[in-house]
XYZ file of C-alpha atoms in Angstrom:
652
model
C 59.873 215.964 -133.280
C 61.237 216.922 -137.037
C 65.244 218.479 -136.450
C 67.822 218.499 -139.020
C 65.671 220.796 -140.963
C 67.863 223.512 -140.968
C 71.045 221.867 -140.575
C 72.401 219.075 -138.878
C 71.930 219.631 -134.811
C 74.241 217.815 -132.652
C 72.946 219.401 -129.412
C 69.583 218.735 -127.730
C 66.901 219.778 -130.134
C 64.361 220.940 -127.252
C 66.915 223.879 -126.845
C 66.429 226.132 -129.231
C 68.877 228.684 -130.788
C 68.813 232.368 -128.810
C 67.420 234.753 -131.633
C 65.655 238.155 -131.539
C 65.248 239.572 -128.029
C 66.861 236.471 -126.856
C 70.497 237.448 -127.662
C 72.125 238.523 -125.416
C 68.645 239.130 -123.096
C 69.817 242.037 -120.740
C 69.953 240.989 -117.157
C 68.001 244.339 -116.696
C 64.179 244.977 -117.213
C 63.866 247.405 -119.547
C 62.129 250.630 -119.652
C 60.506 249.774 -122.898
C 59.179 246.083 -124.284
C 56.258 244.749 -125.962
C 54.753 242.395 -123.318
C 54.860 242.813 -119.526
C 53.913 239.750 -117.831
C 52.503 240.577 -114.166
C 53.390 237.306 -111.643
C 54.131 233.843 -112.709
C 51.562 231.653 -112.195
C 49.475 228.996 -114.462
C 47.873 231.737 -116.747
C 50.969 233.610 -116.810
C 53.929 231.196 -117.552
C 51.791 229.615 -120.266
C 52.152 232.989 -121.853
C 55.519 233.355 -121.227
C 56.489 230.304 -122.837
C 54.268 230.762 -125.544
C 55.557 234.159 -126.030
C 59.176 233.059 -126.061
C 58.429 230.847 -129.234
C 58.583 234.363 -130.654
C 61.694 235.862 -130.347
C 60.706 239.195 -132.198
C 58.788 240.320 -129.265
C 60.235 242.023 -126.260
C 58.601 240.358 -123.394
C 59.408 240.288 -119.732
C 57.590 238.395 -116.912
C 57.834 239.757 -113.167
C 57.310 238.314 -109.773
C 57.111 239.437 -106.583
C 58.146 236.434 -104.584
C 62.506 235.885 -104.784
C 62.080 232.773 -106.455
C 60.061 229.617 -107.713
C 56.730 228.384 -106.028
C 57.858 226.077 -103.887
C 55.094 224.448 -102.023
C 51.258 224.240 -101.570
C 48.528 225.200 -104.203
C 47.035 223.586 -106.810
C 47.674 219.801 -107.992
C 44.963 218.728 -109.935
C 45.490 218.230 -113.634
C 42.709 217.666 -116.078
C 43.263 215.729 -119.890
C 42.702 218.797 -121.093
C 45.984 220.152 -119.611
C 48.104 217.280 -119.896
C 46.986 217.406 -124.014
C 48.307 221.386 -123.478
C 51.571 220.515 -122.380
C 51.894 217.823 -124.869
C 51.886 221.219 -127.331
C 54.814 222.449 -125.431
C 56.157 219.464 -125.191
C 56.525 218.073 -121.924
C 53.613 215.829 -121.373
C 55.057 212.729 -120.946
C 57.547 214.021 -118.390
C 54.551 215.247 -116.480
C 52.590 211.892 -116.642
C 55.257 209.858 -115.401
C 56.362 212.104 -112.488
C 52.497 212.679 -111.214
C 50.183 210.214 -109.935
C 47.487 208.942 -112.241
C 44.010 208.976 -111.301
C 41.964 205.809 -112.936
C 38.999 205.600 -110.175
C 37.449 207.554 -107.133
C 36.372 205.615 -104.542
C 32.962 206.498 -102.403
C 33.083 205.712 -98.642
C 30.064 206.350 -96.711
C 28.334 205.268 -93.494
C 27.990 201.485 -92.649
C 24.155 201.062 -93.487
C 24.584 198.385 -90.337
C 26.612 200.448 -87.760
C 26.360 204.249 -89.284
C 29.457 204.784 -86.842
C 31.884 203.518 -88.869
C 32.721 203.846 -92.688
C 32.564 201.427 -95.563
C 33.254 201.618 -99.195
C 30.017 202.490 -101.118
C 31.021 202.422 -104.732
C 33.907 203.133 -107.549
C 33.746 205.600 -110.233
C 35.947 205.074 -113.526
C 37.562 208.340 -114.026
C 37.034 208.027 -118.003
C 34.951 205.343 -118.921
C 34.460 206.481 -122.298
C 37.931 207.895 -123.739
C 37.627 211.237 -123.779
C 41.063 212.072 -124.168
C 44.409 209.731 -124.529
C 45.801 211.520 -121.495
C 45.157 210.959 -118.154
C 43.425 212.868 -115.135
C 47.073 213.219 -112.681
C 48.018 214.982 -109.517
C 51.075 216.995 -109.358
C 52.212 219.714 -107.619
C 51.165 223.838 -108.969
C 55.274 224.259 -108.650
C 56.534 221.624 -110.996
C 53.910 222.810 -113.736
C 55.250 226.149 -113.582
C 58.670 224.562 -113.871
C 58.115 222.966 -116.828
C 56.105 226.115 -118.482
C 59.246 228.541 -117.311
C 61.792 225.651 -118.442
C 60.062 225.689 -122.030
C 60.425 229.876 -121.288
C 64.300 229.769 -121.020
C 64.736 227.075 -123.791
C 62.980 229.062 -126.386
C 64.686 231.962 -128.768
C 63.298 234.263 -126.880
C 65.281 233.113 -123.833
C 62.765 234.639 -121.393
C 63.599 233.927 -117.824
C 61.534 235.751 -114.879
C 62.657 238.700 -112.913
C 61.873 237.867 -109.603
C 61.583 240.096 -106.621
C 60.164 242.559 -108.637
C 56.394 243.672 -107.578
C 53.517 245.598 -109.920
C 52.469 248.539 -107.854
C 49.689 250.715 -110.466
C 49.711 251.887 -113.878
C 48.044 253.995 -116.465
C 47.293 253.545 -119.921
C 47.372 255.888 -122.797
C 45.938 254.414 -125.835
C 46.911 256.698 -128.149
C 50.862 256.452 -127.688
C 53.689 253.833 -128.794
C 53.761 252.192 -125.594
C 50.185 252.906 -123.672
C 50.736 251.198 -121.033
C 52.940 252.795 -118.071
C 53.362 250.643 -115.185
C 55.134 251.416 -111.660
C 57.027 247.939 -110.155
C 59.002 248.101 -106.896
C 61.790 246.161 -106.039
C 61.338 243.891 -103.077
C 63.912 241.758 -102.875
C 67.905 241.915 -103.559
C 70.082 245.162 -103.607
C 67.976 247.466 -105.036
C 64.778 246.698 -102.227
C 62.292 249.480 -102.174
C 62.935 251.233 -105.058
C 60.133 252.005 -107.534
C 60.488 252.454 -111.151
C 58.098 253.012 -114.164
C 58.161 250.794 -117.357
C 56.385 250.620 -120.470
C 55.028 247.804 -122.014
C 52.831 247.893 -125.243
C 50.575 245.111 -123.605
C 49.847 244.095 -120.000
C 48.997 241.309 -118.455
C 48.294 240.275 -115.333
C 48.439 237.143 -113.861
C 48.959 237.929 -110.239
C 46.237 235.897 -108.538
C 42.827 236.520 -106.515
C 44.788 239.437 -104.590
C 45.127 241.388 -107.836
C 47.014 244.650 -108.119
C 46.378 244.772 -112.214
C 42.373 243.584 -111.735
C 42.726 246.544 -109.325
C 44.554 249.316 -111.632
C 42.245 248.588 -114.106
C 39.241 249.111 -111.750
C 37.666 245.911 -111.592
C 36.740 243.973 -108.712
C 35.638 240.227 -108.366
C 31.330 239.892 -107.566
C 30.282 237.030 -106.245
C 29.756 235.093 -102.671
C 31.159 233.476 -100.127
C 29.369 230.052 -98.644
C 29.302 229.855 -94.940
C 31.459 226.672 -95.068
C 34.913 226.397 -94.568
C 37.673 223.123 -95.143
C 40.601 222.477 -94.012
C 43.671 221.173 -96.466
C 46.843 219.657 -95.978
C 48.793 217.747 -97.671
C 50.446 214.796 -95.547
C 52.643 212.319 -94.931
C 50.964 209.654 -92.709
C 50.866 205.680 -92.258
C 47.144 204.512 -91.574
C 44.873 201.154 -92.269
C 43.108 203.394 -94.471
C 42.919 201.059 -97.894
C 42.566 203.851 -100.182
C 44.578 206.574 -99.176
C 46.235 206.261 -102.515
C 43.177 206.420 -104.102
C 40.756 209.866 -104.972
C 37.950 209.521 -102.353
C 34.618 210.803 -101.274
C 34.358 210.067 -97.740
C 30.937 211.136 -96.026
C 30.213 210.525 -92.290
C 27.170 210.291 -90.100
C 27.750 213.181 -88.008
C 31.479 214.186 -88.134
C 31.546 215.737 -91.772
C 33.257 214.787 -94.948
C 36.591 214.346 -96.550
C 38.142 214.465 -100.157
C 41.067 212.652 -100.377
C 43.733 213.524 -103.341
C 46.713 211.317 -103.789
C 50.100 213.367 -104.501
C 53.293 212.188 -106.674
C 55.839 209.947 -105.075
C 53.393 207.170 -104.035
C 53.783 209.234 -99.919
C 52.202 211.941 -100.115
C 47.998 212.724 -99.502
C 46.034 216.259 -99.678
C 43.069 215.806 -97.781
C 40.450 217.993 -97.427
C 38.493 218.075 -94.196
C 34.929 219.692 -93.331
C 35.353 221.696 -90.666
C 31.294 222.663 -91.037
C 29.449 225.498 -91.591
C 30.716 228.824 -90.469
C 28.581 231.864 -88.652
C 27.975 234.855 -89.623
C 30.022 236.567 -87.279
C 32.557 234.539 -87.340
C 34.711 237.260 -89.091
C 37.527 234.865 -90.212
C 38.145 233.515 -86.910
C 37.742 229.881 -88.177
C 41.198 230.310 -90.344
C 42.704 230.210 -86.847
C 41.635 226.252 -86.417
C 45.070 224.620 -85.730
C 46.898 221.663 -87.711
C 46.256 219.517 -84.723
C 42.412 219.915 -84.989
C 42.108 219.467 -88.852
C 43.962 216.181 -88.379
C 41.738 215.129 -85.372
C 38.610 215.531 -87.137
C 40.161 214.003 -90.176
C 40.337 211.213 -87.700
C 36.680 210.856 -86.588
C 35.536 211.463 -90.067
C 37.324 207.908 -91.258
C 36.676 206.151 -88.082
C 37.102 203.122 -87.827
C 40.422 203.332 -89.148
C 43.123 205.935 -88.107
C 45.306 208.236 -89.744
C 49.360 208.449 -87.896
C 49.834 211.871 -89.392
C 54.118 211.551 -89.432
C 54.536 215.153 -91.209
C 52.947 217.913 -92.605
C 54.127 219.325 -95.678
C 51.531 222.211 -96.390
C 47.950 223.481 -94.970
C 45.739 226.321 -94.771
C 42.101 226.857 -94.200
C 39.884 228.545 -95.889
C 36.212 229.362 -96.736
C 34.749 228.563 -100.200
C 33.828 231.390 -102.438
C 32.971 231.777 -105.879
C 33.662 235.438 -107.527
C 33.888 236.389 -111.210
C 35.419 239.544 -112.038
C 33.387 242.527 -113.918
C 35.984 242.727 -116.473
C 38.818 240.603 -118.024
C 40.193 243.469 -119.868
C 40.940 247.736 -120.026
C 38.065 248.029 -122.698
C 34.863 249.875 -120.482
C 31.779 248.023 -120.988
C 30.679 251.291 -123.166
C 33.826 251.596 -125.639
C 33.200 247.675 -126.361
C 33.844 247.318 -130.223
C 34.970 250.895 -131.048
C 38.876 250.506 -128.988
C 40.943 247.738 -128.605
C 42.627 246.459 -124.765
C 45.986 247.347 -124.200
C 45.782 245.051 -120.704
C 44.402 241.595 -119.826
C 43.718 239.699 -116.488
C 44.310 236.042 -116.027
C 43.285 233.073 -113.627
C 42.708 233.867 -110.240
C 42.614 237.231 -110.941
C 39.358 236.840 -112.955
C 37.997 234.034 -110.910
C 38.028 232.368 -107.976
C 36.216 229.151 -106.804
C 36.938 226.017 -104.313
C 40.016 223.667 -105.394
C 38.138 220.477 -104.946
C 36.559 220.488 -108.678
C 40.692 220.402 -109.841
C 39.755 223.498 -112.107
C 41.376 226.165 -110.590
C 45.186 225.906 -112.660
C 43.228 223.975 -115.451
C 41.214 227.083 -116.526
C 43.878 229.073 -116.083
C 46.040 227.355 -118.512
C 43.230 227.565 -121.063
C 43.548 231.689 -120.076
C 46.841 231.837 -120.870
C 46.847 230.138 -123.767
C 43.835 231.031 -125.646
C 45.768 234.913 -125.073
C 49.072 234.015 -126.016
C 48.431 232.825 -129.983
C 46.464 236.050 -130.239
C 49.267 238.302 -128.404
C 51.815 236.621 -130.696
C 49.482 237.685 -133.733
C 49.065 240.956 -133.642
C 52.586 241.831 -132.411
C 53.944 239.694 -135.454
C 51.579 241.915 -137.595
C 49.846 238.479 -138.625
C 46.220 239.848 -137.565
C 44.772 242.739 -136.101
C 44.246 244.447 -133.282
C 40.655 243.319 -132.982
C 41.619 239.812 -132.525
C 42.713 240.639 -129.170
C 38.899 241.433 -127.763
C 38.133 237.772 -128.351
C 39.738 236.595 -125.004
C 37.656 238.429 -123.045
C 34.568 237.491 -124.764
C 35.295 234.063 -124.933
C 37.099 233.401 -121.608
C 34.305 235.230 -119.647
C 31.582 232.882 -120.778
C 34.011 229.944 -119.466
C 34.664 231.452 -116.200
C 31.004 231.773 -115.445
C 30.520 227.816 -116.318
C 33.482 226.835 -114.450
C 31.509 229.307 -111.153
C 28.440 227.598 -111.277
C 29.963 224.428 -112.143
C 32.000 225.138 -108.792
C 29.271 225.784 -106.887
C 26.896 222.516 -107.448
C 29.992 220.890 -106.762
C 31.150 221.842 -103.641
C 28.007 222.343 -101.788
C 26.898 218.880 -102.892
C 30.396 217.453 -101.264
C 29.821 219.587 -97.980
C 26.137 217.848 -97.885
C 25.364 215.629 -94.975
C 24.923 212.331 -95.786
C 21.342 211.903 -94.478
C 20.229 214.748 -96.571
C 20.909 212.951 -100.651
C 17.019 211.420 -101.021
C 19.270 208.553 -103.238
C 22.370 207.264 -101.215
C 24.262 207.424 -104.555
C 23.034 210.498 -105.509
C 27.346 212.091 -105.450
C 28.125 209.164 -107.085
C 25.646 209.634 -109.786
C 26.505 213.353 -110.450
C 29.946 213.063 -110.026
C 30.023 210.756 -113.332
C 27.458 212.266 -115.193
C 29.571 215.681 -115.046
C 33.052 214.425 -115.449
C 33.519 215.885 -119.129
C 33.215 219.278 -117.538
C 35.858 219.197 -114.778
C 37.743 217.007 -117.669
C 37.599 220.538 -119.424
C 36.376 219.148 -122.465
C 32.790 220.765 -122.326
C 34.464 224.446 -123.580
C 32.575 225.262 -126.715
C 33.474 228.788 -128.087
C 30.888 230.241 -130.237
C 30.947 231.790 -133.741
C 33.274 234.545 -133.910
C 36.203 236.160 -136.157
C 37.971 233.318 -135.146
C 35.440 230.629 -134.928
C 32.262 229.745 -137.487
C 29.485 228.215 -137.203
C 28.274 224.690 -137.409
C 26.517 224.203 -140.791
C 28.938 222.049 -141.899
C 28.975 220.153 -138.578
C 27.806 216.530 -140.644
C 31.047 216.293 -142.358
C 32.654 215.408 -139.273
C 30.280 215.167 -136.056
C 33.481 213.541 -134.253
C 35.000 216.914 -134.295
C 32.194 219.287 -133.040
C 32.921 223.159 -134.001
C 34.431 225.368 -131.051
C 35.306 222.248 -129.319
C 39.127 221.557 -128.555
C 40.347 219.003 -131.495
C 39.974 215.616 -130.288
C 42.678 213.316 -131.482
C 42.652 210.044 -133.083
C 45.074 207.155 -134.411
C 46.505 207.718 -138.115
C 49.502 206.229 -140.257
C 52.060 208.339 -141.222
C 52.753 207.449 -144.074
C 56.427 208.663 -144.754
C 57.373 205.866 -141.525
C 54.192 203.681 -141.763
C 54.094 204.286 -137.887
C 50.560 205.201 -136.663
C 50.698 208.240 -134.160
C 48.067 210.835 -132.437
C 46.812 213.247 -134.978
C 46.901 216.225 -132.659
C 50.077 215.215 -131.037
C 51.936 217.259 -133.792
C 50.001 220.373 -133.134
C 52.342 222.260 -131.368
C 52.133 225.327 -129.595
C 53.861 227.595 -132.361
C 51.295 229.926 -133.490
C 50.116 228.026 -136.812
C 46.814 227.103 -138.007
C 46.192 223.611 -138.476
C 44.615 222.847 -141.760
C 43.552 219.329 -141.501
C 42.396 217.650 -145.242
C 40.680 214.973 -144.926
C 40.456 213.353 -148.372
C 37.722 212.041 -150.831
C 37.047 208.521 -151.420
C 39.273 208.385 -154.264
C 42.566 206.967 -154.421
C 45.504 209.448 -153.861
C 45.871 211.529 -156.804
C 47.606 214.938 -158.419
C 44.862 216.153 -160.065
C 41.062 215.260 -161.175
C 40.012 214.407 -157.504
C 38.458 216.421 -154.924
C 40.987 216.653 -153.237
C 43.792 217.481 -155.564
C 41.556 219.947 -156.796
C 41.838 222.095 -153.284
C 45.496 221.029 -152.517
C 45.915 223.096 -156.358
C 44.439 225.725 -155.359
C 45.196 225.833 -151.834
C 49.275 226.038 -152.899
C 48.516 227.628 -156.284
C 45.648 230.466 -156.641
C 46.256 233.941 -155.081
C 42.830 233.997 -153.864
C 44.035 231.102 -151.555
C 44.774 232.061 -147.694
C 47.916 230.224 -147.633
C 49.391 231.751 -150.372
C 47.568 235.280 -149.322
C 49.205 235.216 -145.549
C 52.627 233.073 -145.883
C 55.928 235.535 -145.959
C 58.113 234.828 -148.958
C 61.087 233.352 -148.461
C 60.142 231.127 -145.556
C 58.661 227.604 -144.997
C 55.726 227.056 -147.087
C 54.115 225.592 -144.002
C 55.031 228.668 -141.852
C 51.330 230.173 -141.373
C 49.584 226.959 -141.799
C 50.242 223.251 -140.831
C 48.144 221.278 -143.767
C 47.817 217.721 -143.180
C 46.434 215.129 -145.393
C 44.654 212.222 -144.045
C 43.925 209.510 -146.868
C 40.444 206.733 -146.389
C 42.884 204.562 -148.094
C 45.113 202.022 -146.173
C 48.558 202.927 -145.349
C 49.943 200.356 -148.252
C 47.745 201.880 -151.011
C 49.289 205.847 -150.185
C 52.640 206.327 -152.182
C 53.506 209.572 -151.750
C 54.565 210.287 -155.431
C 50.751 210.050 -156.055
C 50.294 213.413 -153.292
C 49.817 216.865 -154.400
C 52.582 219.139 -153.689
C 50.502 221.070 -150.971
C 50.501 218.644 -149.045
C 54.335 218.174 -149.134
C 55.503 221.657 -148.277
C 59.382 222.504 -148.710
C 61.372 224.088 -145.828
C 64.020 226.566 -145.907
C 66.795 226.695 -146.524
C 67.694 223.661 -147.899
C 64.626 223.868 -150.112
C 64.123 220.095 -148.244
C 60.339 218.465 -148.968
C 58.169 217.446 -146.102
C 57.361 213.885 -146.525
C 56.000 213.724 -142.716
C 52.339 215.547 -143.636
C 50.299 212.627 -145.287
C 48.570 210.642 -143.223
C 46.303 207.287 -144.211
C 44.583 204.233 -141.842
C 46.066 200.801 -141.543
C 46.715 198.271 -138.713
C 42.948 199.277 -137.184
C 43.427 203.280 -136.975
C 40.583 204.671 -138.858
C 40.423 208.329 -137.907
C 37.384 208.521 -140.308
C 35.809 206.020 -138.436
C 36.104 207.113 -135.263
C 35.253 210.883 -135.853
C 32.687 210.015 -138.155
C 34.156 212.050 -140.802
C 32.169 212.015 -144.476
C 33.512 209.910 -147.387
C 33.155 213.187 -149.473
C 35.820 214.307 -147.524
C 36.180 217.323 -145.535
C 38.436 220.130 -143.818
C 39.314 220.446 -140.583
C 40.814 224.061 -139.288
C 41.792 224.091 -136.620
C 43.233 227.176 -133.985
C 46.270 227.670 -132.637
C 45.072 226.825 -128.942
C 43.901 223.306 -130.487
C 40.061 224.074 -130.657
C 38.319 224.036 -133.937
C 37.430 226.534 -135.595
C 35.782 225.294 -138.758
C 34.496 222.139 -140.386
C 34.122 222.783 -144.535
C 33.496 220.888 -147.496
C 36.460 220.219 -150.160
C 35.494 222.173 -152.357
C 34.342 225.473 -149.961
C 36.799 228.469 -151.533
C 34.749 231.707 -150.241
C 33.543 230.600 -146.770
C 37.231 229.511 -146.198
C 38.832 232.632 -147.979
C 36.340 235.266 -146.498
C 37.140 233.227 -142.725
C 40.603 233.898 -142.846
C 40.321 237.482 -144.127
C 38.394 238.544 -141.334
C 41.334 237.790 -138.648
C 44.690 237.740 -140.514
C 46.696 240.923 -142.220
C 48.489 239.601 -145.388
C 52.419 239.925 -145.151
C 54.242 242.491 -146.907
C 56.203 240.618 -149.194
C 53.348 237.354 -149.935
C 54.539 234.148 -150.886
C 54.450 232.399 -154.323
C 53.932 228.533 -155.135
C 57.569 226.880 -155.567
C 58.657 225.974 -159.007
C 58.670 222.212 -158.939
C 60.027 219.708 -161.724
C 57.495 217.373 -163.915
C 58.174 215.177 -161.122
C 56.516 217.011 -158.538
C 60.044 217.769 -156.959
C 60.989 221.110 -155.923
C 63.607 223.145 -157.864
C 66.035 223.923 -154.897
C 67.473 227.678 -155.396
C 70.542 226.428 -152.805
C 73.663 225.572 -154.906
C 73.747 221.564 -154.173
C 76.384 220.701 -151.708
């Protein structure tokens, strides 16, 4: 975390200053904003709190419930979501309030005495490091806690209105505000009443039971299996050894469980076969009391018993996996010639089982791959026509995650004398686990996104994958820290330069030939998109990442680009070069090309380019095809034969 920047801060620096909208925010919801946030759930507090980095936009999130989640849902959280909320900074809080998942544990009959269970295996969760964070289990409530906490702390100040439902709406593309949408009051003093709003943008994140998915005429397609499971999460004593482990439990004949350990070290979701359901059975099996799910919970682990002592949460319910026709207001036919005015979300756009932990995950990735881009255009930083890219990239994941879901649970409702190899789960389960991880997202070539000709410059970080980090020195501490740990979720481009073989230089290297012109030319995006008169790093984060051991970088030796000056002190960035030491070699461990290379990467932390140094058009001609230049463009800082900048602020 960099503070001080602006002034000393005596206060705690995760609370940032009200500004914009977030002065004063009227208790109210008013007739008119920018962004109208339908329901408050994974998709849609990550754009809340993404949105509230951005206090120039008038954005308002409602929900129809009078308050918080409280209980039940989803727990499971995925690397890829713990490395999210390390962009809005709250991983660590998450990691050491969940439970962390290292193994899962397969229990299946005894070959000897099929009656009874044994343990058949163990499963590493990741064997192979494919992320820094961990796989944890954590209650859906806390995450939107966190999310909505990050909501209220930001300028923007945006805080839910609760009790507040979305009823319909219609949208008029050709006005100010196209989107007019009717919400009703159901809770508080003014219960019942119905009012209409408008709202530049929708967006609805109000679950599988959709009223947005339904004003905008889409429905979700898909099936149903004829299997239903019963969950609950528990508080029990039993001789159970691993009941605070992840488990695969598979009977002879009375079914199988999955077995989640919660936070706390107490509490257990289980998940418990109930078998397959008939065709007439019209819902009927949704009826199948507590009592029942925890006596068959009991045969299924036999010998051993489970003392159920309380239950905190259950439901039943039949698996189903159902995409939705649609993920935005744009007709199939007017694709490419209009832009969408409304978006869908989550649950709304797809729904699956929750024993593949993907459910909130991919939601997450909704929200956040739409946020950057809402920001964006509504900041005037890019065009309208960046906005069509969720749906076209965000429908291609929901269809992976669908038949992803599928495989999954039917092989986990399998009896166990049907696998021809009695470790075929086993086998799958870890052959797969980059998926579920949600590391195997790979967007492809787009506005935002280009191809993979490049790709050999640094194989370690593949193109339209999310960035994977690595170990680097800092060099202005000599500390070594996560490369993608400073990415944070503000909007900015990551530029990421990683240098020649040559020793750190101003000029006559590869390098300090594109930090020149990077900082220098007009052709050059940065100096193209920045606004005068702010941070030089305000549109892009460039980073410099030295071969050379830590000892050998001395930052007078570091072009100025690389060193950019913040306002308005005029104060110089010493915290952007990076180098290897104390055995962190990013270059070695993402393969990355002595000759160097660049590394762009997207707002929502996926990559979006790979480049040689010395690549001006491809990289100019990229950036042009997604970002409006400002008004009033930037120009390079006059700096002193030292390479200091010329503060305009009278010295103190």
């Amino acid at each position: 975390m960099q503070i001080h920047l602006r002034g000393y801060e005596a206060t705690d620096p995760r609370i940032k200053p009200a500004a914009g909208f977030g002065i004063d925010r009227p208790a109210e919801l008013p007739d008119e904003m920018d962004v109208l946030i339908v329901g408050t759930g994974p998709a849609a507090v990550v754009v809340a709190a993404q949105l509230s980095r951005f206090p120039s936009i008038n954005v308002r999130a409602i929900e129809q419930r009078a308050g918080r989640l409280e209980v039940g849902q989803a727990d499971g959280i995925q690397a890829r979501s713990v490395e999210t909320f390390q962009a809005f900074g709250f991983a660590t809080e998450v990691v050491d309030e969940a439970y962390r998942n290292v193994e899962m544990c397969f229990w299946k009959p005894d070959p000897a005495d099929p009656s009874v269970i044994v343990r058949a295996s163990r499963a590493a969760d990741d064997a192979t490091g494919m992320s820094e964070f961990p796989h944890i289990y954590v209650n859906q409530s806390r995450i939107l806690d966190y999310f909505l906490r990050d909501a209220a702390r930001a300028p923007g100040r945006l805080v839910p209105d609760y009790g507040i439902e979305f009823v319909d709406c219609t949208i008029d593309t050709e006005a100010e505000y196209p989107v007019s949408a009717q919400v009703r009051y159901v809770a508080g003093d003014r219960e019942g009443e119905i009012r209409t709003v408008r709202a530049k943008y929708l967006v609805g994140g109000d679950g599988a039971r959709s009223r947005v998915r339904t004003a905008l005429g889409h429905r979700l397609h898909g099936e149903a299996s004829m299997h239903a499971w019963g969950v609950m999460d528990i508080l029990a004593n039993t001789d159970f050894p691993d009941i605070q482990v992840k488990c695969s439990i598979q009977s002879h004949e009375a079914g199988n469980i999955l077995t989640i350990p919660r936070e706390g070290g107490y509490l257990v979701r289980v998940y418990v076969d109930l078998g397959e359901v008939g065709e007439d059975d019209d819902g009927a099996i949704r009826a199948t009391p507590i009592e029942a799910i925890i006596a068959k919970a009991n045969r299924i682990i036999h010998p051993y018993s489970l003392d159920v002592r309380a239950v905190t949460w259950w439901s039943v319910y039949e698996v189903a996996h159902r995409i939705t026709d649609g993920f935005d207001d744009v007709p199939p036919e007017l694709v490419g010639t209009r832009q969408p005015r409304a978006f869908i979300m989550g649950d709304a756009c797809h729904t699956h089982s929750a024993k593949a932990g993907q459910g909130m995950n991919v939601s997450i990735q909704d929200g956040f791959n739409l946020a950057w881009k809402l920001a964006s255009v509504l900041e005037h930083r890019a065009p309208e026509s960046l906005l069509a890219t969720y749906a076209s990239e965000r429908k291609v994941v929901a269809q992976n995650l669908i038949d992803f879901d599928k495989e999954w649970s039917g092989l986990l409702a399998l009896p166990v004398d049907s696998w021809e190899d009695p470790a075929g789960l086993e086998q799958w389960y870890t052959s797969t686990l980059e998926f579920p991880a949600g590391f195997m997202t790979q967007y492809t070539p787009s506005m935002i996104t280009l191809g993979s000709e490049h790709q050999g410059l640094a194989p370690g970080f593949p193109v339209g994958k999310r960035f994977k980090s690595a170990e680097v020195i800092r060099r202005a501490d000599n500390r070594w820290h996560h490369l993608g740990h400073f990415h944070e979720a503000d909007g900015r481009w990551r530029v990421y330069v990683f240098a020649d073989a040559a020793a750190p230089a101003r000029t006559a290297t590869p390098t300090a030939d594109f930090a020149q012109w990077w900082s220098r030319d007009a052709a050059s995006p940065r100096v193209r998109y920045t606004p005068a008169g702010g941070d030089d790093d305000a549109i892009f984060d460039t980073k410099v990442i030295y071969q050379q051991d830590y000892t050998l970088v001395e930052p007078g030796d570091v072009p100025d680009a690389f060193m950019p000056t913040k306002v308005p002190y005029g104060l110089i960035d010493i915290n952007q070069v990076f180098a290897s030491g104390h055995g962190r070699d990013i270059f070695r461990d993402r393969e990355i090309s002595a000759s160097g290379a660049i590394v762009i990467v997207r707002p929502d932390q996926y990559v979006a380019a790979v480049l040689p140094l010395d690549e001006r058009e491809q990289l100019t001609e990229f950036f042009a095809g997604h970002m409006l230049a400002p008004a009033n463009p930037s120009a390079a800082p006059a700096r002193r034969s030292d390479g200091m900048t010329v503060a305009e602020k009278t010295p103190l």
